[in-house]
Coordinates of C-alpha atoms in Angstrom, one line a residue:
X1 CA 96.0 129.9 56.0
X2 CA 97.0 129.1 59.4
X3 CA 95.3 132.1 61.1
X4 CA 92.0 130.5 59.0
X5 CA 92.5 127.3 60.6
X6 CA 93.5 128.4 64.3
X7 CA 89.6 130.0 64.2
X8 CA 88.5 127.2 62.8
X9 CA 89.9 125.3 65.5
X10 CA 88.8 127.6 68.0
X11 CA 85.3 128.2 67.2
X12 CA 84.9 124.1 67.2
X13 CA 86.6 124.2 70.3
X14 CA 83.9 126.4 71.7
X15 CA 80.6 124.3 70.0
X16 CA 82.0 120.7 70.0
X17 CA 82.2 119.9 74.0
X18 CA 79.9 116.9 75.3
X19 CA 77.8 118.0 78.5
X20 CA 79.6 115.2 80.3
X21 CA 83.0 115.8 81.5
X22 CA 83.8 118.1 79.1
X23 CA 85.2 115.6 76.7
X24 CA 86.0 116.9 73.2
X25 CA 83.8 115.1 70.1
X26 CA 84.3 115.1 66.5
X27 CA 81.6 116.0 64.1
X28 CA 84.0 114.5 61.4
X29 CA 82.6 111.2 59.6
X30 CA 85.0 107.8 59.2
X31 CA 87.8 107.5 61.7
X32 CA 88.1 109.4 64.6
X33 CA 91.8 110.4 65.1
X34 CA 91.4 110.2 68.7
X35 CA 91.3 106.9 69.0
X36 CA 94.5 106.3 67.9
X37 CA 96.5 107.7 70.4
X38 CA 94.7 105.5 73.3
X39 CA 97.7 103.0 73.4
X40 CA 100.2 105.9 73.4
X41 CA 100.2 106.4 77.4
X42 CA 99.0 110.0 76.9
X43 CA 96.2 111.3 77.6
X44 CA 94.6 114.1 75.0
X45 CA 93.5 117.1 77.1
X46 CA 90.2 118.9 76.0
X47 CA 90.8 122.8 74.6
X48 CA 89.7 125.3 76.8
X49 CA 86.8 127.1 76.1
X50 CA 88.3 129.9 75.4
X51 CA 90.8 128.7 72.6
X52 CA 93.9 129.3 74.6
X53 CA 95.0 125.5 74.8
X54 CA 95.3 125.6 78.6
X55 CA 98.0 128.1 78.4
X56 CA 99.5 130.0 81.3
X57 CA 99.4 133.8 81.5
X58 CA 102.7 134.6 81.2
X59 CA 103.9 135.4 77.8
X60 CA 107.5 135.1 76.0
X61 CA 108.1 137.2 72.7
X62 CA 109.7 135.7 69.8
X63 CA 112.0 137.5 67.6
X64 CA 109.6 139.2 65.9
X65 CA 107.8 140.5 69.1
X66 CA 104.7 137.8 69.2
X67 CA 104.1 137.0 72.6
X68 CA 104.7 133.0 73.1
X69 CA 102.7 131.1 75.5
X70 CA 104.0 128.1 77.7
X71 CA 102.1 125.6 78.9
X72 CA 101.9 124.5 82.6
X73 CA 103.7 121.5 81.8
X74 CA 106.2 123.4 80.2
X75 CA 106.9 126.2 82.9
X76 CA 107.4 123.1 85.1
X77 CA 110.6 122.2 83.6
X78 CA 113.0 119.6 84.7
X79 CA 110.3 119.7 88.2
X80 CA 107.5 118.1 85.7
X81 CA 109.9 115.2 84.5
X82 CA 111.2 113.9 87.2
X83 CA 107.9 113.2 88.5
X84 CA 106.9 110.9 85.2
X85 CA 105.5 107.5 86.2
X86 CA 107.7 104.5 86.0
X87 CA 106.5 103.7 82.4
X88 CA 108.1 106.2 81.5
X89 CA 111.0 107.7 83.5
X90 CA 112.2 111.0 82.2
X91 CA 115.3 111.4 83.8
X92 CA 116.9 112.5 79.8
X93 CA 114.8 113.8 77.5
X94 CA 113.5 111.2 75.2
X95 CA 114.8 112.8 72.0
X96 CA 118.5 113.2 72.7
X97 CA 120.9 116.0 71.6
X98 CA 124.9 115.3 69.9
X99 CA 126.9 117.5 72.5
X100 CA 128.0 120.4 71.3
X101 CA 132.0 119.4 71.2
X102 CA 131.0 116.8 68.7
X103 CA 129.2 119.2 66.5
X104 CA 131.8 121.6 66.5
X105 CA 135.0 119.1 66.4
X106 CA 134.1 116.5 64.3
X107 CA 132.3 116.1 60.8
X108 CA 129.6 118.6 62.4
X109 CA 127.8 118.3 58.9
X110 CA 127.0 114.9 59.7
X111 CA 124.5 116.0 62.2
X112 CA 123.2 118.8 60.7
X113 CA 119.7 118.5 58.3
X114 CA 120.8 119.7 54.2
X115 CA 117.5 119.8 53.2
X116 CA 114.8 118.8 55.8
X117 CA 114.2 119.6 59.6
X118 CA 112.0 117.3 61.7
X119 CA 110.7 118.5 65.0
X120 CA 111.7 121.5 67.2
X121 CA 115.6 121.8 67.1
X122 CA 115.6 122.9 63.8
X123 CA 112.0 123.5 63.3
X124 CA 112.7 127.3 63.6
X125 CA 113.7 128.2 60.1
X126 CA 111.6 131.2 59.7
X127 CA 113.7 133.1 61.8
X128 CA 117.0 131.2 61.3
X129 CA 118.9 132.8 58.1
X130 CA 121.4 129.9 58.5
X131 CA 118.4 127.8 57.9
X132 CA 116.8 128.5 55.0
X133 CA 118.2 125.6 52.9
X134 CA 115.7 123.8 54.5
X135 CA 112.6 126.3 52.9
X136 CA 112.3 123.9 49.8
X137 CA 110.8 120.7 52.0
X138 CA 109.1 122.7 54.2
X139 CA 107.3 124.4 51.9
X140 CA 106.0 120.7 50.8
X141 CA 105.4 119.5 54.2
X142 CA 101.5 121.2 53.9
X143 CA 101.4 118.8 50.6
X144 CA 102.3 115.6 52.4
X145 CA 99.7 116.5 55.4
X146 CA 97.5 116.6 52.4
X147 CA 98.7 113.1 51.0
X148 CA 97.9 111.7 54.8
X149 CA 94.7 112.4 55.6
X150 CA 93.4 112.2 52.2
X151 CA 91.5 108.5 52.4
X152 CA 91.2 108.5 56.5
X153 CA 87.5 110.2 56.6
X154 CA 89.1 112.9 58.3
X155 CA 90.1 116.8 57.6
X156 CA 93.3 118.5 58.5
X157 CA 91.5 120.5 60.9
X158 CA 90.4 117.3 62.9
X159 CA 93.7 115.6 62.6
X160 CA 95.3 119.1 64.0
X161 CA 92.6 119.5 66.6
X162 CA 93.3 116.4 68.4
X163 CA 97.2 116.8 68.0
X164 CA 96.8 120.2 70.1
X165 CA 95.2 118.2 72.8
X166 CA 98.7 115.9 73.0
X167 CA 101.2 118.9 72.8
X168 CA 101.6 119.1 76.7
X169 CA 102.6 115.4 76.5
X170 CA 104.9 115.8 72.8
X171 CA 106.7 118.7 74.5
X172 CA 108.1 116.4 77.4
X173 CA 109.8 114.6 74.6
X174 CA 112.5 117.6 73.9
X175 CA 114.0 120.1 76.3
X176 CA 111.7 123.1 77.3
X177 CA 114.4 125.5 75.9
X178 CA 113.9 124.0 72.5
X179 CA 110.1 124.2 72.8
X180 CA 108.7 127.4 74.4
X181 CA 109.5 129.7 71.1
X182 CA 106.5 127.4 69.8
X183 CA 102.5 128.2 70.2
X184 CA 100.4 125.1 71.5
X185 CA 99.1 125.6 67.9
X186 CA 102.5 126.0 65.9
X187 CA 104.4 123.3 67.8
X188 CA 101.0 120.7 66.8
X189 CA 101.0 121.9 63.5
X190 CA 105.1 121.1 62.9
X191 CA 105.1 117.4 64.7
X192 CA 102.1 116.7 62.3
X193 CA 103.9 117.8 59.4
X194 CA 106.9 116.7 59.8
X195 CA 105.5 112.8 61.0
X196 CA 103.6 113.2 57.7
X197 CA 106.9 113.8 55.5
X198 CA 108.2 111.1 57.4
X199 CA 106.4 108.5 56.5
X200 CA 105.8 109.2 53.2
X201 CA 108.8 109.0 53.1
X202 CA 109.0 105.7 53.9
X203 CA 107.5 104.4 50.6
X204 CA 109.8 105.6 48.6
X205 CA 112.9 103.4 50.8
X206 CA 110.1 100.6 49.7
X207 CA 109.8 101.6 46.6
X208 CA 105.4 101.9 47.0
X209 CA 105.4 104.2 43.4
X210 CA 102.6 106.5 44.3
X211 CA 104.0 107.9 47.1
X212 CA 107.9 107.9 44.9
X213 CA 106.0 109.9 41.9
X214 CA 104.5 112.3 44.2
X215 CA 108.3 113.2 45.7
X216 CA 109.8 112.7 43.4
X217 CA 107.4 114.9 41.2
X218 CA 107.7 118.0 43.3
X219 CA 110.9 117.6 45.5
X220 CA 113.2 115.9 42.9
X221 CA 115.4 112.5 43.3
X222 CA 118.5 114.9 44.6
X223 CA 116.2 116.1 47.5
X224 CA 114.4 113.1 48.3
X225 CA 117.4 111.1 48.9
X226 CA 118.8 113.6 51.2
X227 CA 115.5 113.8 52.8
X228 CA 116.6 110.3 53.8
X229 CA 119.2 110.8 55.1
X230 CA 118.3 113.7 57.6
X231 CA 115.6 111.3 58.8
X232 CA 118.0 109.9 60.8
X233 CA 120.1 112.6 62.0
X234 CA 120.0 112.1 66.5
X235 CA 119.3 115.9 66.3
X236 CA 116.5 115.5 64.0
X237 CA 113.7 113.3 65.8
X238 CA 110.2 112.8 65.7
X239 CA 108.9 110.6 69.3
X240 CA 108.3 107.2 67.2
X241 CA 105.3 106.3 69.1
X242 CA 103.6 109.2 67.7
X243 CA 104.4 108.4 64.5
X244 CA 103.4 104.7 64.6
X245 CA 100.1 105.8 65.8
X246 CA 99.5 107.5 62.4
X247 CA 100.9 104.8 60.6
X248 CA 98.3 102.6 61.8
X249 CA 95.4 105.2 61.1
X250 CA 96.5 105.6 57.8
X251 CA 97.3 101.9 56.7
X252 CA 96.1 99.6 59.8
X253 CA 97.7 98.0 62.4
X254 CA 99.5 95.0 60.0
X255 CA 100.6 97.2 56.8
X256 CA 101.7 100.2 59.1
X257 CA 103.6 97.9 61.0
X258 CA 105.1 96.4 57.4
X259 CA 105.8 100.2 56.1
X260 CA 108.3 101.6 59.0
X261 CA 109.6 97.9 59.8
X262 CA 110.7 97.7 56.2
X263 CA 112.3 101.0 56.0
X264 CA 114.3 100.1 58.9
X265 CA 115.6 96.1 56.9
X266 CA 115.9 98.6 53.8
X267 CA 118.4 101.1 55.0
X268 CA 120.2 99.3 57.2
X269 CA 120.5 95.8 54.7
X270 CA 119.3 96.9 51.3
X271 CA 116.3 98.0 49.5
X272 CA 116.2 94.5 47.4
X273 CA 115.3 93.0 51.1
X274 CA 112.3 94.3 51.2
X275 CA 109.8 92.1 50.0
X276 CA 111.4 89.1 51.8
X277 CA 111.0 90.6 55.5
X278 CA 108.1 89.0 57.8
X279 CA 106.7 91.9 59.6
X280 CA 108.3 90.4 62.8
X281 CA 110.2 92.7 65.7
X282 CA 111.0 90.7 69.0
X283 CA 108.8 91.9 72.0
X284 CA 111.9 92.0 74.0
X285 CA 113.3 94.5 71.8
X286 CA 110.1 96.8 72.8
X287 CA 109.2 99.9 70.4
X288 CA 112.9 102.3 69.7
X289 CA 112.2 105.9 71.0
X290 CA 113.0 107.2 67.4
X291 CA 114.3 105.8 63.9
X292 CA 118.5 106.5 65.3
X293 CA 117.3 103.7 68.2
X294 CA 115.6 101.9 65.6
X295 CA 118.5 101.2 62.8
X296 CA 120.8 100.8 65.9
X297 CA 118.3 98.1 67.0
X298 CA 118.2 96.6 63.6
X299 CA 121.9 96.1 62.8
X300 CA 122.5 94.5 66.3
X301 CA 119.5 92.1 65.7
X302 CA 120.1 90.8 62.0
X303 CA 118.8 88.5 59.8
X304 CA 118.8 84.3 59.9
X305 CA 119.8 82.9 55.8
X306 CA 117.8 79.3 55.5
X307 CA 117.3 78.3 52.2
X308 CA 119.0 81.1 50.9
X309 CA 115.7 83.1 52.1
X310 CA 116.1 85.9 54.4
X311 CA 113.7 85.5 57.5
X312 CA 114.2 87.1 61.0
X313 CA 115.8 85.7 63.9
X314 CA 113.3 84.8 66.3
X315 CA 115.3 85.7 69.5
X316 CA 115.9 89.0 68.7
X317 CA 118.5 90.3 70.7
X318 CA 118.3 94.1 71.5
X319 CA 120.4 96.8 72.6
X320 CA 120.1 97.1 75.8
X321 CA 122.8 95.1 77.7
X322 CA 123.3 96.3 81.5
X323 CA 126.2 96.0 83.2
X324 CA 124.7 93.2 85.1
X325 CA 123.8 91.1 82.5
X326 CA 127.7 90.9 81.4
X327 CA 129.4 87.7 82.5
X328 CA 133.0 87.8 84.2
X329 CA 134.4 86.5 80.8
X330 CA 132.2 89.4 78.9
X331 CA 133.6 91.7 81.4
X332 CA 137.2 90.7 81.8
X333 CA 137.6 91.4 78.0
X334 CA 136.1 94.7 78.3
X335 CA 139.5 95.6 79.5
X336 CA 142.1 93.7 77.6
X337 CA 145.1 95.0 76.2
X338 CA 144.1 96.6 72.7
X339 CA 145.2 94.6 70.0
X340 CA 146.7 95.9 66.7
X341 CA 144.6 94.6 63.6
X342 CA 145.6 94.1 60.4
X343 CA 143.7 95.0 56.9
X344 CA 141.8 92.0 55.3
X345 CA 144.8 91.5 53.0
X346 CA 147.1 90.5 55.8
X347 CA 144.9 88.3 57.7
X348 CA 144.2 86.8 54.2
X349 CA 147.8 85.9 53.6
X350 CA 148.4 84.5 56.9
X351 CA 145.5 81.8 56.3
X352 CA 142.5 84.1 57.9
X353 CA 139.9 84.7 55.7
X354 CA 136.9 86.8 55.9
X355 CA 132.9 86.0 54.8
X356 CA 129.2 87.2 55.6
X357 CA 127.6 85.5 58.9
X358 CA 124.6 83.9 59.2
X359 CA 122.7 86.6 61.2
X360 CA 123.7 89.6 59.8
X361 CA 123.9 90.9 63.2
X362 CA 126.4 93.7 64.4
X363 CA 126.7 91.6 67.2
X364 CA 127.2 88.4 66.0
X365 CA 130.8 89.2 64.6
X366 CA 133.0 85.3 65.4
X367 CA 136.4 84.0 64.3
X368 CA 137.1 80.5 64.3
X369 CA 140.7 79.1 64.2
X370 CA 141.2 75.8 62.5
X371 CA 144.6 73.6 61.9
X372 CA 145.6 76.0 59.3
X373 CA 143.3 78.4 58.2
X374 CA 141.1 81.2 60.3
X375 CA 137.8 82.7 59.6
X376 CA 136.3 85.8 60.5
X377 CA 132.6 86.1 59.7
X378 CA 131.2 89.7 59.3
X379 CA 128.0 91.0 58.6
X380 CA 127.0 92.3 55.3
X381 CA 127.5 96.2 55.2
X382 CA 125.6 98.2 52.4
X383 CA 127.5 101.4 52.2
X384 CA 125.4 104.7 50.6
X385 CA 125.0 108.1 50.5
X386 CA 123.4 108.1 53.9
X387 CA 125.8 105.5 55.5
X388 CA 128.2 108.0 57.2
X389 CA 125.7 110.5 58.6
X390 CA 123.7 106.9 60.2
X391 CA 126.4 105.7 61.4
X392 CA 127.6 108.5 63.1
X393 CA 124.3 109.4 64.3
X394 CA 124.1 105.9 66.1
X395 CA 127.8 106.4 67.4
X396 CA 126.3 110.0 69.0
X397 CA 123.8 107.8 70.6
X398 CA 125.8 105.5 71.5
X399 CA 127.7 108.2 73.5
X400 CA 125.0 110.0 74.5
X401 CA 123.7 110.2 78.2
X402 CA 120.8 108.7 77.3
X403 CA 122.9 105.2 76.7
X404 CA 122.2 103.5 79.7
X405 CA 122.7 100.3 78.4
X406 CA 126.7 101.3 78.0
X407 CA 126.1 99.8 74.8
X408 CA 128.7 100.5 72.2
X409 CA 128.6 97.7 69.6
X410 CA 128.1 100.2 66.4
X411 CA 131.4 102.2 67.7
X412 CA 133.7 99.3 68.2
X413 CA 132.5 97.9 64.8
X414 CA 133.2 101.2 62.7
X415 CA 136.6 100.9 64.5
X416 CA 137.2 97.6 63.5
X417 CA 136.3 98.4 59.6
X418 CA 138.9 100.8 60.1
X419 CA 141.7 98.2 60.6
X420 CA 140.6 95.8 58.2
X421 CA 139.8 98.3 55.3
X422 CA 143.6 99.7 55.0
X423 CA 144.1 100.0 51.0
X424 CA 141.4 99.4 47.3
X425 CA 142.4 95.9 47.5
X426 CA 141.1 95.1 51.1
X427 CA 137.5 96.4 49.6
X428 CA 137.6 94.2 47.0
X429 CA 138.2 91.2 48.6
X430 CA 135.1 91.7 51.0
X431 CA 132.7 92.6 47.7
X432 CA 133.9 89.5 46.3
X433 CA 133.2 87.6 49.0
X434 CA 129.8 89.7 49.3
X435 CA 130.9 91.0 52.8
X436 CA 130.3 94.5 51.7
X437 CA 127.9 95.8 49.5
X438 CA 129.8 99.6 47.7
X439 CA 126.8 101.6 46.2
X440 CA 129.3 104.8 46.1
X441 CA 131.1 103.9 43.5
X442 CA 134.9 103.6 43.6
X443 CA 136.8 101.6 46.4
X444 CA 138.8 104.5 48.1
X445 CA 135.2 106.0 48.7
X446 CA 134.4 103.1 51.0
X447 CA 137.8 103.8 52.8
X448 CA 137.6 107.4 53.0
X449 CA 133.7 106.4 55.0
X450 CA 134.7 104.8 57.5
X451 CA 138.0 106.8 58.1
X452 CA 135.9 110.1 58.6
X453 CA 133.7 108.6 61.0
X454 CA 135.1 109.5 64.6
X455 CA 134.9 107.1 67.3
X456 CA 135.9 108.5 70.5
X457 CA 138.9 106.8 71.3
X458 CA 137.2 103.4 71.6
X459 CA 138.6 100.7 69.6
X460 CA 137.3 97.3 68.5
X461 CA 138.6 95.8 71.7
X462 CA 135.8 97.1 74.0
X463 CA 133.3 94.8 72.3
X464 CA 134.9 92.3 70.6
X465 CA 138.1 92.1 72.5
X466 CA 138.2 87.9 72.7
X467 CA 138.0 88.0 68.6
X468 CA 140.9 90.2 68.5
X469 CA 142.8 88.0 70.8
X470 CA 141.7 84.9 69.0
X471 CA 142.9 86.3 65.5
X472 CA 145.8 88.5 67.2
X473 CA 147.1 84.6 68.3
X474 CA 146.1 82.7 65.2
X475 CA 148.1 85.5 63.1
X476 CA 151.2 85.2 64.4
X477 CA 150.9 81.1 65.3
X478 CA 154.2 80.3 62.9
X479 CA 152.9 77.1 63.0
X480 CA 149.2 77.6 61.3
X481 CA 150.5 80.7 59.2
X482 CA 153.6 78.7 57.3
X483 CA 151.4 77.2 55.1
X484 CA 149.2 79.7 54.6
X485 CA 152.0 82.0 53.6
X486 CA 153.2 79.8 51.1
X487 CA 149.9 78.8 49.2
X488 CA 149.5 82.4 49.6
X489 CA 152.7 83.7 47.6
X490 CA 152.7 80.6 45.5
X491 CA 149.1 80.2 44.5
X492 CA 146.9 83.4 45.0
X493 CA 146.7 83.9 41.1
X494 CA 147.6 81.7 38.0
X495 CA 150.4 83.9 37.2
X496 CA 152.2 82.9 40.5
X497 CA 151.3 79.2 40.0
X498 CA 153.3 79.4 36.3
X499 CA 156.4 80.7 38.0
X500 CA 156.5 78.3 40.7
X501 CA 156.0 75.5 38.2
X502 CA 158.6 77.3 36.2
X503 CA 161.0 77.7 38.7
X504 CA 160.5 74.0 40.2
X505 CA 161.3 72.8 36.5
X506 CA 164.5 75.0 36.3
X507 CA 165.6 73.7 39.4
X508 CA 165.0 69.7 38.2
X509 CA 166.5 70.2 35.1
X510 CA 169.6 71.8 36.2
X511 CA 169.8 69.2 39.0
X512 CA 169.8 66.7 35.9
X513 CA 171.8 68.6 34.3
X514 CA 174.2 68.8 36.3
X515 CA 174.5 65.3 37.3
X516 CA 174.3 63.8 34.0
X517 CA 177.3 66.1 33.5
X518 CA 179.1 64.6 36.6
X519 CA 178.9 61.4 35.9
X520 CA 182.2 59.6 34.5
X521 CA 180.5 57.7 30.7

């Protein structure tokens, strides 16, 4: 079917130039997919004449012996991306790898796709035996191409055609090694595909129930949650400004901007958000180069309760905080002495007790000290199926070279769940207080989570270091904690309140006892 559309492609190619320029036109009715890549900062080159996609002459062969063809862009190399305009400085590549120590040394599963692949670095299946788990999505992917175009007055062979004239650009986004295997065609035909599956994927996280019945009807609910989660593997990226372009082709600017915006609230805070989220995102938080950037942008910003309705902080803060920007104070705690935190049941019996913020920001983690008591205000976590695998995938960012914001809020808050989440008991106490949200089922589940998620060393202290002085100081404060202690042993259940009435009646009674006894009648 391929080889039928490639001459397709071609022989339109050859018939479908304009006299002027040599500017490509489509004899397609309804929308013309070209128009919306025009706010992408590409450009679409035309298709040579001859069908060869402005391919060099050297050839590559594959491991079947096809000869591969590399673009000019792409023989370039690194020479062709450090010359990228200031819009768009390529000094990394724009979708970033997990370093190969991390794969190997820790929870490597967690950044490897179960089920589906999205773009090039594990694209390759056909001739990857270790691979071909992920044979039962692609084999659907032609099926949600299907589902995208269907309603946009456009074929497949249009939609394709003008996604062969942005390869050279899409190619820039991953290392050249991870691309060159790929014909101009091939490569055009997978970033389609796979930005296809990807956002109908979305409408399952918001529950739209065509686009649920049709995955659900031929992938099943076992695969199409896992298909989830490998959406946001680091290793596993699709540019996002390519995919927002379809989005809004498909649905228009305002609901496209609704569908990926709520997938984003819905993973990160909970599905039963979604129809309370204003399609809102901060202009200073500017567009995340993929969906790990965008749930990493998400936690960090939260959520503002008024009214008990969810609405989004205006002043969005975003993840990029430069060195620069710190203050002396900001950076003076960066390196404090680590302090040793204790599990929510501690801190709860020495007067320090723990409930959801106002924001539901990553960042907005505070502690207040009072006369007696302490609170620590946290945001709401929803732990899933898919929460170990995102979380780790931020922390990869995170670690990445392609931080540059030295950014590592998501890091020193797994670390600090650690602490606080030491036995069953710690885990109740924040889903009674509706701190966290456990959709895995027992209690030790949640603790076993966060344990196997590695963080590199870096502790709680290298982002909120003045917290864990405050509560560090407040803890062992003899003079706040006496009482605390006390209404703590005395009064934490009913039980304990009977046996300290019991025993303050013993001890009255014998004391009149006793000196009714003494004294002379």
């Amino acid at each position: 079917m391929e080889t039928k559309n490639n001459k397709e492609i071609v022989s339109r190619d050859q018939t479908s130039r304009a006299e002027a320029g040599g500017q490509m036109v489509t004899k397609h009715s309804g929308i013309d997919p070209s128009k919306i890549f025009e706010n992408m900062h590409v450009t679409l080159r035309p298709i040579d004449a001859d069908g060869t996609d402005g391919v060099t002459a050297g050839h590559r062969t594959s491991g079947q012996g096809e000869p591969i063809r590399e673009t000019p862009l792409v023989a370039a190399g690194l020479h062709q991306q450090n010359n990228q305009s200031a819009e768009r400085p390529m000094i990394y590549p724009l979708m970033p790898k997990v370093p190969t120590y991390i794969q190997e040394k820790y929870n490597s599963e967690d950044y490897v796709p179960l089920v589906a692949s999205f773009g090039p670095y594990y694209g390759a299946i056909h001739n990857n035996p270790a691979n071909q788990r992920l044979m039962f999505v692609e084999k659907f992917k032609p099926k949600a191409l299907e589902w995208f175009v269907r309603g946009t007055g456009s074929d497949e062979n249009s939609w394709l055609e003008h996604v062969r004239g942005m390869v050279p650009d899409l190619r820039l986004s991953y290392p050249e090694r991870d691309t060159y295997k790929y014909h101009n065609y091939d490569f055009a035909l997978m970033m389609l595909q796979d930005a296809c599956l990807a956002i109908l994927i979305m409408g399952v996280t918001n529950q739209e129930y065509s686009d649920m019945e049709l995955l659900y009807n031929h992938l099943g609910a076992a695969t199409v949650v896992t298909v989830v989660r490998d959406s946001f593997l680091l290793q596993n990226q699709i540019p996002f400004v390519f995919i927002r372009a379809l989005l809004h082709n498909k649905f228009g600017v305002f609901k496209g901007e609704a569908r990926w915006r709520k997938h984003i609230v819905a993973t990160c805070h909970g599905s039963r958000l979604r129809t309370d989220i204003p399609i809102f995102w901060a202009e200073e938080a500017g567009d995340p180069d993929h969906f790990v950037e965008a749930l990493k942008i998400t936690h960090l910003a939260g959520w503002k309760r008024e009214n008990k309705i969810l609405g989004v902080v205006q002043n969005m803060p975003t993840s990029e905080v430069s060195r620069e920007d710190r203050t002396e104070e900001e950076r003076s705690v960066l390196f404090k002495d680590y302090y040793a935190m204790h599990s929510v049941t501690e801190l709860k019996g020495k007067g320090i007790y723990v409930e959801p913020n106002q924001t539901n920001s990553f960042k907005n983690i505070t502690f207040k000290s009072g006369w007696l008591n302490g609170t620590l205000q946290l945001p709401v976590d929803y732990v899933n199926y898919s929460t170990r695998a995102a979380y780790s995938n931020i922390i990869a960012y995170e670690m990445s070279p392609g931080n540059h914001s030295q950014d590592y809020t998501m890091t020193a808050y797994v670390h600090l769940m650690k602490s606080l989440l030491q036995t069953p008991m710690d885990v109740e106490e924040l889903q009674a207080n509706g701190t966290i949200v456990n959709m895995l089922g027992s209690d030790l589940e949640v603790i076993d989570l966060y344990r196997d998620i590695y963080t590199f060393g870096t502790n709680c202290s290298s982002r909120y270091g003045e917290i864990c002085q405050k509560m560090v100081e407040h803890y062992n404060n003899k003079t706040k904690t006496w009482f605390a202690e006390f209404m703590y042993t005395y009064f934490r259940s009913p039980w304990t309140v009977i046996a300290l009435v019991g025993s303050v009646l013993v001890v009255i009674l014998t004391f009149i006892q006793t000196y009714y006894a003494a004294k002379p009648k």
